[in-house]
Amino acid sequence: MTSAYLAKKLGFDTLWLGYLQTMVGLIQLLGGPMFGRFADIFGARAALSLSCSATIVFFLLLAIASSPAMLFLHKVPTVFMHVLPASQMVVADLSEPDKRADALSKIGLCYGIGMIAGSMLGGQLNTRYGETFTACVGAVGSAFSLMLVLKFIPTTTKAQATRTNKDSENKSKSIFNVGEITRLLKFPGVMRTFVVKIIAGLPSGIFQVMFSIIAMEFFKLKPEQNGYLMAYFGITSMVIQGGVIGRMTARYSEGSLLLLSIGMSSLVGLAQAYMQNVFQFCLTVIPMMFALSTFNVITDSMLTKSVPSSDTGTMLGLCASVQSLLRTVGPTVGGFLYVNYGVSSIGLIQFVVNIAVFVYLLQRHFTKTAKQKE
């Protein structure tokens, strides 16, 4: 968010902000699967350390950014900035398959705390001391995170049996082996889940990447106010992922929760299409965060269970690339919709697309149930 306000200060309009966001999405789209392969070959700890190191470089470049070219340059380290997927790789390696969704949701609890503290602190620092000082604080915080990773994360996180069977095979294969990455899409159910993840996630992804612009131009929020709003997101996410999703996964099937999240997302889109102020938007935050959190946790859990444990890193890298694809397409599509049709168009598209996916999955569920009864 700091870079968005700095971009505005450097004269970026909505279109160029969209280009900046698209660049980040494209870089991470290409880097996500390779990062996952890196984790499977060298270990999740090495991957998380690399991600934290890239974040340090990212903030240092942001601190010295004084021109549009430097603002674009500081985005280059995002090719390795996959802290959340890397953390998920550690959790996926260390958790049992039947408890994976719950474990992945607990990661969201930790990141919710980080969002609360980081957003509030970032907003205050940005308002009082400017973007440069805020970026330096971010670099120091990332360096501290790197030290924690090196201190507490075990060198080997995958099961010993898995490493014995696959270690020598993986070591002989390149990180850039596209065939090894696309091979995972051929496992049963993986391609369908990926298509659902992309199509159902695209409209909400558009809103997320456009939110910095919506906050500044539609809601007229200052950096400090935006920090408080992001903290609200964090509190909501923390409660949902830390205290709700785990209980729901123990009681309901992943397929049912996927349907629930997509259906709720469609209703959120409809509500956001008619919001007029930040208070009305805040009323949609709780169902929005529930739908987003549940959708991401459940789809990630389903996909990692669909492949061998030795390939969970690559699969989570592919999951990260889906989010990056949304961030790549989102700014261009979102910028066009926002400029020409307003914020309401983004919400209406989310409603229509998610309702269509919901009906498709519900029909497929009924067909599958009928065949089982026969």
mmCIF file of C-alpha atoms in Angstrom:
data_model
loop_
_atom_site.group_PDB
_atom_site.id
_atom_site.type_symbol
_atom_site.label_atom_id
_atom_site.label_comp_id
_atom_site.label_asym_id
_atom_site.label_seq_id
_atom_site.Cartn_x
_atom_site.Cartn_y
_atom_site.Cartn_z
ATOM 1 C CA MET A 1 0.000 0.000 0.000
ATOM 2 C CA THR A 2 2.945 2.330 0.666
ATOM 3 C CA SER A 3 4.064 1.961 -2.957
ATOM 4 C CA ALA A 4 0.564 2.940 -4.140
ATOM 5 C CA TYR A 5 0.698 6.247 -2.260
ATOM 6 C CA LEU A 6 4.284 6.816 -3.433
ATOM 7 C CA ALA A 7 3.167 6.143 -7.008
ATOM 8 C CA LYS A 8 0.463 8.786 -6.636
ATOM 9 C CA LYS A 9 3.060 11.219 -5.310
ATOM 10 C CA LEU A 10 5.269 10.500 -8.348
ATOM 11 C CA GLY A 11 2.394 11.347 -10.704
ATOM 12 C CA PHE A 12 1.010 7.897 -11.558
ATOM 13 C CA ASP A 13 -2.596 7.909 -12.737
ATOM 14 C CA THR A 14 -5.030 4.969 -12.475
ATOM 15 C CA LEU A 15 -3.791 3.445 -15.744
ATOM 16 C CA TRP A 16 -0.112 3.459 -14.715
ATOM 17 C CA LEU A 17 -0.995 2.107 -11.284
ATOM 18 C CA GLY A 18 -2.668 -0.725 -13.147
ATOM 19 C CA TYR A 19 0.512 -1.321 -15.182
ATOM 20 C CA LEU A 20 2.529 -1.437 -11.958
ATOM 21 C CA GLN A 21 0.189 -4.004 -10.424
ATOM 22 C CA THR A 22 0.171 -6.024 -13.660
ATOM 23 C CA MET A 23 3.969 -6.169 -13.643
ATOM 24 C CA VAL A 24 3.938 -7.622 -10.120
ATOM 25 C CA GLY A 25 1.326 -10.193 -11.086
ATOM 26 C CA LEU A 26 3.255 -11.229 -14.203
ATOM 27 C CA ILE A 27 6.546 -11.589 -12.324
ATOM 28 C CA GLN A 28 4.950 -13.688 -9.579
ATOM 29 C CA LEU A 29 2.970 -15.685 -12.130
ATOM 30 C CA LEU A 30 6.242 -16.828 -13.676
ATOM 31 C CA GLY A 31 8.034 -17.203 -10.345
ATOM 32 C CA GLY A 32 5.375 -19.111 -8.382
ATOM 33 C CA PRO A 33 5.728 -22.585 -9.955
ATOM 34 C CA MET A 34 9.541 -22.300 -10.054
ATOM 35 C CA PHE A 35 9.521 -21.260 -6.407
ATOM 36 C CA GLY A 36 7.439 -24.334 -5.561
ATOM 37 C CA ARG A 37 9.907 -26.599 -7.392
ATOM 38 C CA PHE A 38 12.737 -24.907 -5.477
ATOM 39 C CA ALA A 39 10.961 -25.805 -2.225
ATOM 40 C CA ASP A 40 10.512 -29.453 -3.228
ATOM 41 C CA ILE A 41 14.175 -29.779 -4.223
ATOM 42 C CA PHE A 42 15.961 -27.702 -1.565
ATOM 43 C CA GLY A 43 13.379 -27.706 1.209
ATOM 44 C CA ALA A 44 10.648 -25.404 2.497
ATOM 45 C CA ARG A 45 13.031 -23.717 4.943
ATOM 46 C CA ALA A 46 15.357 -22.654 2.109
ATOM 47 C CA ALA A 47 12.366 -21.387 0.127
ATOM 48 C CA LEU A 48 11.029 -19.357 3.057
ATOM 49 C CA SER A 49 14.505 -17.916 3.689
ATOM 50 C CA LEU A 50 14.772 -16.894 0.026
ATOM 51 C CA SER A 51 11.367 -15.231 0.187
ATOM 52 C CA CYS A 52 12.256 -13.235 3.320
ATOM 53 C CA SER A 53 15.551 -12.141 1.726
ATOM 54 C CA ALA A 54 13.724 -10.946 -1.385
ATOM 55 C CA THR A 55 11.344 -8.960 0.818
ATOM 56 C CA ILE A 56 14.306 -7.163 2.423
ATOM 57 C CA VAL A 57 15.607 -6.159 -1.014
ATOM 58 C CA PHE A 58 12.092 -5.098 -2.055
ATOM 59 C CA PHE A 59 11.754 -2.653 0.846
ATOM 60 C CA LEU A 60 15.279 -1.286 0.447
ATOM 61 C CA LEU A 61 14.634 -0.524 -3.228
ATOM 62 C CA LEU A 62 11.320 1.099 -2.291
ATOM 63 C CA ALA A 63 13.135 3.284 0.250
ATOM 64 C CA ILE A 64 15.386 4.755 -2.447
ATOM 65 C CA ALA A 65 12.728 4.941 -5.169
ATOM 66 C CA SER A 66 12.529 8.537 -6.362
ATOM 67 C CA SER A 67 11.374 8.092 -9.959
ATOM 68 C CA PRO A 68 8.808 6.035 -11.906
ATOM 69 C CA ALA A 69 11.606 3.784 -13.248
ATOM 70 C CA MET A 70 12.826 2.993 -9.719
ATOM 71 C CA LEU A 71 9.263 2.270 -8.642
ATOM 72 C CA PHE A 72 9.028 -0.370 -11.361
ATOM 73 C CA LEU A 73 12.514 -1.692 -10.517
ATOM 74 C CA HIS A 74 11.675 -2.238 -6.853
ATOM 75 C CA LYS A 75 9.000 -4.738 -7.925
ATOM 76 C CA VAL A 76 11.556 -7.133 -9.482
ATOM 77 C CA PRO A 77 12.324 -8.992 -6.196
ATOM 78 C CA THR A 78 8.649 -9.995 -6.026
ATOM 79 C CA VAL A 79 9.615 -12.936 -8.267
ATOM 80 C CA PHE A 80 10.804 -14.601 -5.026
ATOM 81 C CA MET A 81 8.372 -12.928 -2.600
ATOM 82 C CA HIS A 82 6.120 -15.872 -1.789
ATOM 83 C CA VAL A 83 6.166 -15.742 2.004
ATOM 84 C CA LEU A 84 2.624 -17.057 2.466
ATOM 85 C CA PRO A 85 3.008 -19.977 0.008
ATOM 86 C CA ALA A 86 6.389 -20.819 1.560
ATOM 87 C CA SER A 87 4.813 -20.862 5.014
ATOM 88 C CA GLN A 88 2.042 -23.063 3.646
ATOM 89 C CA MET A 89 4.704 -25.411 2.242
ATOM 90 C CA VAL A 90 6.181 -25.830 5.728
ATOM 91 C CA VAL A 91 2.732 -26.484 7.207
ATOM 92 C CA ALA A 92 1.740 -28.894 4.406
ATOM 93 C CA ASP A 93 4.930 -30.902 4.963
ATOM 94 C CA LEU A 94 4.451 -31.102 8.723
ATOM 95 C CA SER A 95 0.671 -31.739 8.875
ATOM 96 C CA GLU A 96 -1.457 -34.842 8.325
ATOM 97 C CA PRO A 97 -3.680 -34.754 5.188
ATOM 98 C CA ASP A 98 -6.938 -34.929 7.177
ATOM 99 C CA LYS A 99 -5.884 -31.931 9.278
ATOM 100 C CA ARG A 100 -4.298 -29.910 6.497
ATOM 101 C CA ALA A 101 -7.169 -27.481 5.883
ATOM 102 C CA ASP A 102 -7.265 -26.631 9.586
ATOM 103 C CA ALA A 103 -3.476 -26.195 9.660
ATOM 104 C CA LEU A 104 -3.516 -23.976 6.569
ATOM 105 C CA SER A 105 -6.257 -21.836 8.111
ATOM 106 C CA LYS A 106 -4.116 -21.320 11.231
ATOM 107 C CA ILE A 107 -1.456 -19.760 8.974
ATOM 108 C CA GLY A 108 -4.123 -17.188 8.134
ATOM 109 C CA LEU A 109 -4.450 -16.431 11.854
ATOM 110 C CA CYS A 110 -0.754 -15.511 12.000
ATOM 111 C CA TYR A 111 -0.966 -13.395 8.861
ATOM 112 C CA GLY A 112 -4.087 -11.722 10.210
ATOM 113 C CA ILE A 113 -2.110 -10.571 13.238
ATOM 114 C CA GLY A 114 0.608 -9.339 10.904
ATOM 115 C CA MET A 115 -1.930 -7.463 8.793
ATOM 116 C CA ILE A 116 -3.364 -5.741 11.861
ATOM 117 C CA ALA A 117 -0.015 -4.675 13.293
ATOM 118 C CA GLY A 118 1.608 -3.925 9.931
ATOM 119 C CA SER A 119 -1.282 -1.934 8.488
ATOM 120 C CA MET A 120 -1.778 0.226 11.555
ATOM 121 C CA LEU A 121 1.944 0.803 12.033
ATOM 122 C CA GLY A 122 2.491 1.378 8.310
ATOM 123 C CA GLY A 123 -0.337 3.908 8.104
ATOM 124 C CA GLN A 124 0.951 5.828 11.121
ATOM 125 C CA LEU A 125 4.580 5.798 9.925
ATOM 126 C CA ASN A 126 3.610 6.786 6.390
ATOM 127 C CA THR A 127 1.555 9.738 7.648
ATOM 128 C CA ARG A 128 4.151 11.013 10.132
ATOM 129 C CA TYR A 129 7.503 10.128 8.569
ATOM 130 C CA GLY A 130 6.861 9.402 4.888
ATOM 131 C CA GLU A 131 7.273 6.466 2.535
ATOM 132 C CA THR A 132 11.074 6.156 2.817
ATOM 133 C CA PHE A 133 11.145 5.656 6.574
ATOM 134 C CA THR A 134 8.190 3.249 6.375
ATOM 135 C CA ALA A 135 10.008 1.150 3.761
ATOM 136 C CA CYS A 136 13.139 1.006 5.962
ATOM 137 C CA VAL A 137 11.061 -0.251 8.874
ATOM 138 C CA GLY A 138 9.643 -2.913 6.546
ATOM 139 C CA ALA A 139 13.171 -4.003 5.610
ATOM 140 C CA VAL A 140 14.168 -4.316 9.277
ATOM 141 C CA GLY A 141 11.024 -6.337 10.030
ATOM 142 C CA SER A 142 11.739 -8.668 7.108
ATOM 143 C CA ALA A 143 15.312 -9.175 8.320
ATOM 144 C CA PHE A 144 13.947 -10.145 11.734
ATOM 145 C CA SER A 145 11.584 -12.622 10.059
ATOM 146 C CA LEU A 146 14.551 -14.168 8.226
ATOM 147 C CA MET A 147 16.369 -14.686 11.514
ATOM 148 C CA LEU A 148 13.299 -16.378 13.011
ATOM 149 C CA VAL A 149 13.076 -18.736 10.025
ATOM 150 C CA LEU A 150 16.729 -19.735 10.291
ATOM 151 C CA LYS A 151 16.400 -20.225 14.046
ATOM 152 C CA PHE A 152 13.150 -22.183 14.374
ATOM 153 C CA ILE A 153 12.216 -23.872 11.065
ATOM 154 C CA PRO A 154 13.777 -27.359 10.735
ATOM 155 C CA THR A 155 16.145 -27.888 7.812
ATOM 156 C CA THR A 156 14.112 -30.885 6.614
ATOM 157 C CA THR A 157 10.320 -30.652 6.736
ATOM 158 C CA LYS A 158 9.232 -33.482 4.418
ATOM 159 C CA ALA A 159 8.762 -36.997 5.751
ATOM 160 C CA GLN A 160 11.938 -39.068 5.700
ATOM 161 C CA ALA A 161 10.358 -41.801 3.601
ATOM 162 C CA THR A 162 9.325 -39.284 1.005
ATOM 163 C CA ARG A 163 12.786 -37.805 0.857
ATOM 164 C CA THR A 164 14.390 -41.226 0.522
ATOM 165 C CA ASN A 165 12.211 -42.073 -2.458
ATOM 166 C CA LYS A 166 12.266 -38.738 -4.212
ATOM 167 C CA ASP A 167 15.312 -36.774 -3.072
ATOM 168 C CA SER A 168 17.825 -38.068 -5.606
ATOM 169 C CA GLU A 169 15.208 -37.897 -8.349
ATOM 170 C CA ASN A 170 14.335 -34.289 -7.531
ATOM 171 C CA LYS A 171 17.946 -33.209 -7.210
ATOM 172 C CA SER A 172 18.644 -34.373 -10.752
ATOM 173 C CA LYS A 173 15.806 -32.319 -12.178
ATOM 174 C CA SER A 174 15.922 -28.626 -12.911
ATOM 175 C CA ILE A 175 13.845 -26.057 -11.066
ATOM 176 C CA PHE A 176 12.826 -24.821 -14.506
ATOM 177 C CA ASN A 177 11.517 -28.223 -15.658
ATOM 178 C CA VAL A 178 8.107 -27.199 -17.006
ATOM 179 C CA GLY A 179 7.138 -30.817 -17.591
ATOM 180 C CA GLU A 180 7.494 -31.641 -13.889
ATOM 181 C CA ILE A 181 5.253 -28.686 -13.058
ATOM 182 C CA THR A 182 2.507 -29.357 -15.613
ATOM 183 C CA ARG A 183 2.589 -33.077 -14.748
ATOM 184 C CA LEU A 184 0.686 -32.297 -11.561
ATOM 185 C CA LEU A 185 -2.274 -30.965 -13.536
ATOM 186 C CA LYS A 186 -2.894 -34.486 -14.862
ATOM 187 C CA PHE A 187 -3.751 -35.947 -11.464
ATOM 188 C CA PRO A 188 -7.484 -36.670 -10.966
ATOM 189 C CA GLY A 189 -9.504 -33.601 -9.996
ATOM 190 C CA VAL A 190 -6.591 -31.169 -10.160
ATOM 191 C CA MET A 191 -7.431 -29.471 -13.466
ATOM 192 C CA ARG A 192 -11.094 -29.009 -12.536
ATOM 193 C CA THR A 193 -10.227 -27.508 -9.165
ATOM 194 C CA PHE A 194 -7.732 -25.186 -10.829
ATOM 195 C CA VAL A 195 -10.310 -23.980 -13.346
ATOM 196 C CA VAL A 196 -12.785 -23.296 -10.521
ATOM 197 C CA LYS A 197 -10.065 -21.506 -8.531
ATOM 198 C CA ILE A 198 -9.277 -19.240 -11.487
ATOM 199 C CA ILE A 199 -12.814 -18.474 -12.695
ATOM 200 C CA ALA A 200 -14.449 -18.041 -9.282
ATOM 201 C CA GLY A 201 -11.441 -16.164 -7.910
ATOM 202 C CA LEU A 202 -11.060 -13.703 -10.793
ATOM 203 C CA PRO A 203 -13.826 -11.205 -9.857
ATOM 204 C CA SER A 204 -12.795 -10.984 -6.177
ATOM 205 C CA GLY A 205 -9.171 -10.807 -7.342
ATOM 206 C CA ILE A 206 -10.043 -7.800 -9.490
ATOM 207 C CA PHE A 207 -11.575 -6.050 -6.486
ATOM 208 C CA GLN A 208 -8.539 -6.818 -4.309
ATOM 209 C CA VAL A 209 -5.978 -5.438 -6.764
ATOM 210 C CA MET A 210 -8.129 -2.376 -7.381
ATOM 211 C CA PHE A 211 -8.793 -1.729 -3.704
ATOM 212 C CA SER A 212 -5.847 0.656 -3.240
ATOM 213 C CA ILE A 213 -7.318 2.833 -5.992
ATOM 214 C CA ILE A 214 -10.879 2.446 -4.697
ATOM 215 C CA ALA A 215 -9.722 3.427 -1.195
ATOM 216 C CA MET A 216 -7.978 6.558 -2.453
ATOM 217 C CA GLU A 217 -10.426 7.728 -5.122
ATOM 218 C CA PHE A 218 -13.852 6.287 -4.294
ATOM 219 C CA PHE A 219 -13.684 6.302 -0.476
ATOM 220 C CA LYS A 220 -11.202 9.238 -0.315
ATOM 221 C CA LEU A 221 -9.205 7.576 2.465
ATOM 222 C CA LYS A 222 -5.902 8.942 3.743
ATOM 223 C CA PRO A 223 -2.994 6.528 4.429
ATOM 224 C CA GLU A 224 -3.742 6.484 8.164
ATOM 225 C CA GLN A 225 -7.441 5.770 7.591
ATOM 226 C CA ASN A 226 -6.577 3.078 5.094
ATOM 227 C CA GLY A 227 -4.304 1.512 7.705
ATOM 228 C CA TYR A 228 -7.229 1.242 10.126
ATOM 229 C CA LEU A 229 -9.384 -0.336 7.419
ATOM 230 C CA MET A 230 -6.686 -2.902 6.634
ATOM 231 C CA ALA A 231 -6.441 -3.625 10.346
ATOM 232 C CA TYR A 232 -10.180 -4.334 10.311
ATOM 233 C CA PHE A 233 -9.545 -6.787 7.468
ATOM 234 C CA GLY A 234 -6.838 -8.392 9.567
ATOM 235 C CA ILE A 235 -9.017 -8.788 12.675
ATOM 236 C CA THR A 236 -11.800 -10.326 10.608
ATOM 237 C CA SER A 237 -9.404 -12.670 8.798
ATOM 238 C CA MET A 238 -7.751 -13.656 12.079
ATOM 239 C CA VAL A 239 -11.049 -14.629 13.709
ATOM 240 C CA ILE A 240 -12.338 -16.492 10.666
ATOM 241 C CA GLN A 241 -9.174 -18.447 9.846
ATOM 242 C CA GLY A 242 -8.121 -19.030 13.427
ATOM 243 C CA GLY A 243 -11.469 -19.830 15.012
ATOM 244 C CA VAL A 244 -14.050 -20.641 12.337
ATOM 245 C CA ILE A 245 -12.595 -22.550 9.373
ATOM 246 C CA GLY A 246 -10.915 -25.226 11.491
ATOM 247 C CA ARG A 247 -14.200 -26.058 13.250
ATOM 248 C CA MET A 248 -16.109 -26.103 9.965
ATOM 249 C CA THR A 249 -13.626 -28.433 8.245
ATOM 250 C CA ALA A 250 -14.038 -30.869 11.141
ATOM 251 C CA ARG A 251 -17.826 -30.886 10.686
ATOM 252 C CA TYR A 252 -18.437 -30.418 6.952
ATOM 253 C CA SER A 253 -16.861 -31.801 3.782
ATOM 254 C CA GLU A 254 -14.482 -29.695 1.723
ATOM 255 C CA GLY A 255 -16.888 -29.849 -1.225
ATOM 256 C CA SER A 256 -19.706 -28.350 0.864
ATOM 257 C CA LEU A 257 -17.464 -25.586 2.179
ATOM 258 C CA LEU A 258 -16.312 -24.793 -1.347
ATOM 259 C CA LEU A 259 -19.928 -24.395 -2.432
ATOM 260 C CA LEU A 260 -20.656 -22.203 0.594
ATOM 261 C CA SER A 261 -17.700 -19.901 -0.068
ATOM 262 C CA ILE A 262 -18.577 -19.420 -3.746
ATOM 263 C CA GLY A 263 -22.254 -18.786 -2.988
ATOM 264 C CA MET A 264 -21.403 -16.248 -0.298
ATOM 265 C CA SER A 265 -18.899 -14.546 -2.615
ATOM 266 C CA SER A 266 -21.647 -13.984 -5.178
ATOM 267 C CA LEU A 267 -23.820 -12.270 -2.546
ATOM 268 C CA VAL A 268 -20.872 -10.128 -1.444
ATOM 269 C CA GLY A 269 -20.401 -8.994 -5.047
ATOM 270 C CA LEU A 270 -24.059 -8.014 -5.267
ATOM 271 C CA ALA A 271 -23.797 -6.004 -2.039
ATOM 272 C CA GLN A 272 -20.607 -4.242 -3.162
ATOM 273 C CA ALA A 273 -22.245 -3.300 -6.444
ATOM 274 C CA TYR A 274 -24.648 -1.040 -4.539
ATOM 275 C CA MET A 275 -22.387 0.325 -1.768
ATOM 276 C CA GLN A 276 -22.016 4.100 -1.626
ATOM 277 C CA ASN A 277 -19.610 4.745 1.247
ATOM 278 C CA VAL A 278 -16.942 3.137 3.395
ATOM 279 C CA PHE A 279 -19.410 2.256 6.178
ATOM 280 C CA GLN A 280 -21.509 0.183 3.794
ATOM 281 C CA PHE A 281 -18.346 -1.485 2.531
ATOM 282 C CA CYS A 282 -17.350 -2.373 6.105
ATOM 283 C CA LEU A 283 -20.641 -4.255 6.473
ATOM 284 C CA THR A 284 -19.594 -6.549 3.614
ATOM 285 C CA VAL A 285 -16.106 -7.210 4.988
ATOM 286 C CA ILE A 286 -17.031 -10.093 7.311
ATOM 287 C CA PRO A 287 -18.825 -12.211 4.658
ATOM 288 C CA MET A 288 -16.185 -11.173 2.091
ATOM 289 C CA MET A 289 -13.279 -12.328 4.268
ATOM 290 C CA PHE A 290 -15.115 -15.528 5.167
ATOM 291 C CA ALA A 291 -15.726 -16.347 1.506
ATOM 292 C CA LEU A 292 -12.157 -15.489 0.455
ATOM 293 C CA SER A 293 -10.483 -17.294 3.351
ATOM 294 C CA THR A 294 -12.594 -20.426 3.047
ATOM 295 C CA PHE A 295 -12.255 -20.549 -0.743
ATOM 296 C CA ASN A 296 -8.460 -20.225 -0.678
ATOM 297 C CA VAL A 297 -7.898 -22.648 2.222
ATOM 298 C CA ILE A 298 -10.225 -25.325 0.845
ATOM 299 C CA THR A 299 -8.937 -25.200 -2.733
ATOM 300 C CA ASP A 300 -5.307 -25.266 -1.548
ATOM 301 C CA SER A 301 -6.064 -28.209 0.729
ATOM 302 C CA MET A 302 -7.891 -30.113 -2.017
ATOM 303 C CA LEU A 303 -5.047 -29.575 -4.474
ATOM 304 C CA THR A 304 -2.233 -30.589 -2.113
ATOM 305 C CA LYS A 305 -4.139 -33.770 -1.213
ATOM 306 C CA SER A 306 -4.494 -34.627 -4.912
ATOM 307 C CA VAL A 307 -0.733 -35.001 -5.471
ATOM 308 C CA PRO A 308 2.071 -37.003 -3.762
ATOM 309 C CA SER A 309 3.513 -35.443 -0.603
ATOM 310 C CA SER A 310 6.840 -34.980 -2.419
ATOM 311 C CA ASP A 311 5.152 -32.503 -4.799
ATOM 312 C CA THR A 312 3.192 -30.352 -2.345
ATOM 313 C CA GLY A 313 5.658 -27.471 -2.725
ATOM 314 C CA THR A 314 5.235 -27.352 -6.489
ATOM 315 C CA MET A 315 1.467 -27.606 -6.119
ATOM 316 C CA LEU A 316 1.369 -24.695 -3.664
ATOM 317 C CA GLY A 317 3.603 -22.794 -6.084
ATOM 318 C CA LEU A 318 0.987 -23.382 -8.768
ATOM 319 C CA CYS A 319 -1.692 -22.183 -6.346
ATOM 320 C CA ALA A 320 0.353 -19.020 -5.822
ATOM 321 C CA SER A 321 0.600 -18.604 -9.587
ATOM 322 C CA VAL A 322 -3.204 -18.635 -9.790
ATOM 323 C CA GLN A 323 -3.299 -15.668 -7.414
ATOM 324 C CA SER A 324 -0.575 -14.023 -9.503
ATOM 325 C CA LEU A 325 -2.595 -14.629 -12.672
ATOM 326 C CA LEU A 326 -5.518 -12.838 -11.051
ATOM 327 C CA ARG A 327 -3.232 -9.945 -10.113
ATOM 328 C CA THR A 328 -1.897 -9.855 -13.678
ATOM 329 C CA VAL A 329 -5.273 -9.762 -15.392
ATOM 330 C CA GLY A 330 -7.041 -7.912 -12.582
ATOM 331 C CA PRO A 331 -5.481 -4.440 -12.880
ATOM 332 C CA THR A 332 -6.109 -4.224 -16.632
ATOM 333 C CA VAL A 333 -9.682 -5.506 -16.455
ATOM 334 C CA GLY A 334 -10.384 -3.706 -13.176
ATOM 335 C CA GLY A 335 -8.950 -0.405 -14.420
ATOM 336 C CA PHE A 336 -11.115 -0.587 -17.541
ATOM 337 C CA LEU A 337 -14.258 -1.400 -15.555
ATOM 338 C CA TYR A 338 -13.575 1.230 -12.882
ATOM 339 C CA VAL A 339 -12.859 4.061 -15.324
ATOM 340 C CA ASN A 340 -15.733 3.279 -17.696
ATOM 341 C CA TYR A 341 -18.447 1.755 -15.507
ATOM 342 C CA GLY A 342 -17.548 2.490 -11.882
ATOM 343 C CA VAL A 343 -17.058 0.323 -8.807
ATOM 344 C CA SER A 344 -20.519 -1.251 -9.132
ATOM 345 C CA SER A 345 -19.525 -3.072 -12.338
ATOM 346 C CA ILE A 346 -16.837 -5.048 -10.482
ATOM 347 C CA GLY A 347 -19.358 -6.215 -7.883
ATOM 348 C CA LEU A 348 -21.973 -7.179 -10.473
ATOM 349 C CA ILE A 349 -19.460 -9.266 -12.429
ATOM 350 C CA GLN A 350 -18.451 -11.029 -9.209
ATOM 351 C CA PHE A 351 -22.115 -11.819 -8.558
ATOM 352 C CA VAL A 352 -22.801 -13.212 -12.039
ATOM 353 C CA VAL A 353 -19.596 -15.272 -12.351
ATOM 354 C CA ASN A 354 -19.799 -16.825 -8.886
ATOM 355 C CA ILE A 355 -23.476 -17.673 -9.244
ATOM 356 C CA ALA A 356 -22.656 -19.476 -12.520
ATOM 357 C CA VAL A 357 -19.831 -21.467 -10.876
ATOM 358 C CA PHE A 358 -22.049 -22.215 -7.859
ATOM 359 C CA VAL A 359 -24.823 -23.629 -10.072
ATOM 360 C CA TYR A 360 -22.299 -25.729 -12.022
ATOM 361 C CA LEU A 361 -20.753 -27.246 -8.870
ATOM 362 C CA LEU A 362 -24.170 -27.819 -7.268
ATOM 363 C CA GLN A 363 -25.461 -29.581 -10.374
ATOM 364 C CA ARG A 364 -22.313 -31.718 -10.500
ATOM 365 C CA HIS A 365 -22.721 -32.565 -6.804
ATOM 366 C CA PHE A 366 -26.334 -33.719 -7.341
ATOM 367 C CA THR A 367 -25.335 -35.774 -10.399
ATOM 368 C CA LYS A 368 -22.513 -37.460 -8.458
ATOM 369 C CA THR A 369 -24.850 -38.211 -5.536
ATOM 370 C CA ALA A 370 -27.455 -39.710 -7.862
ATOM 371 C CA LYS A 371 -24.874 -42.003 -9.480
ATOM 372 C CA GLN A 372 -23.680 -43.196 -6.085
ATOM 373 C CA LYS A 373 -27.244 -44.135 -5.087
ATOM 374 C CA GLU A 374 -27.642 -46.134 -8.271
#
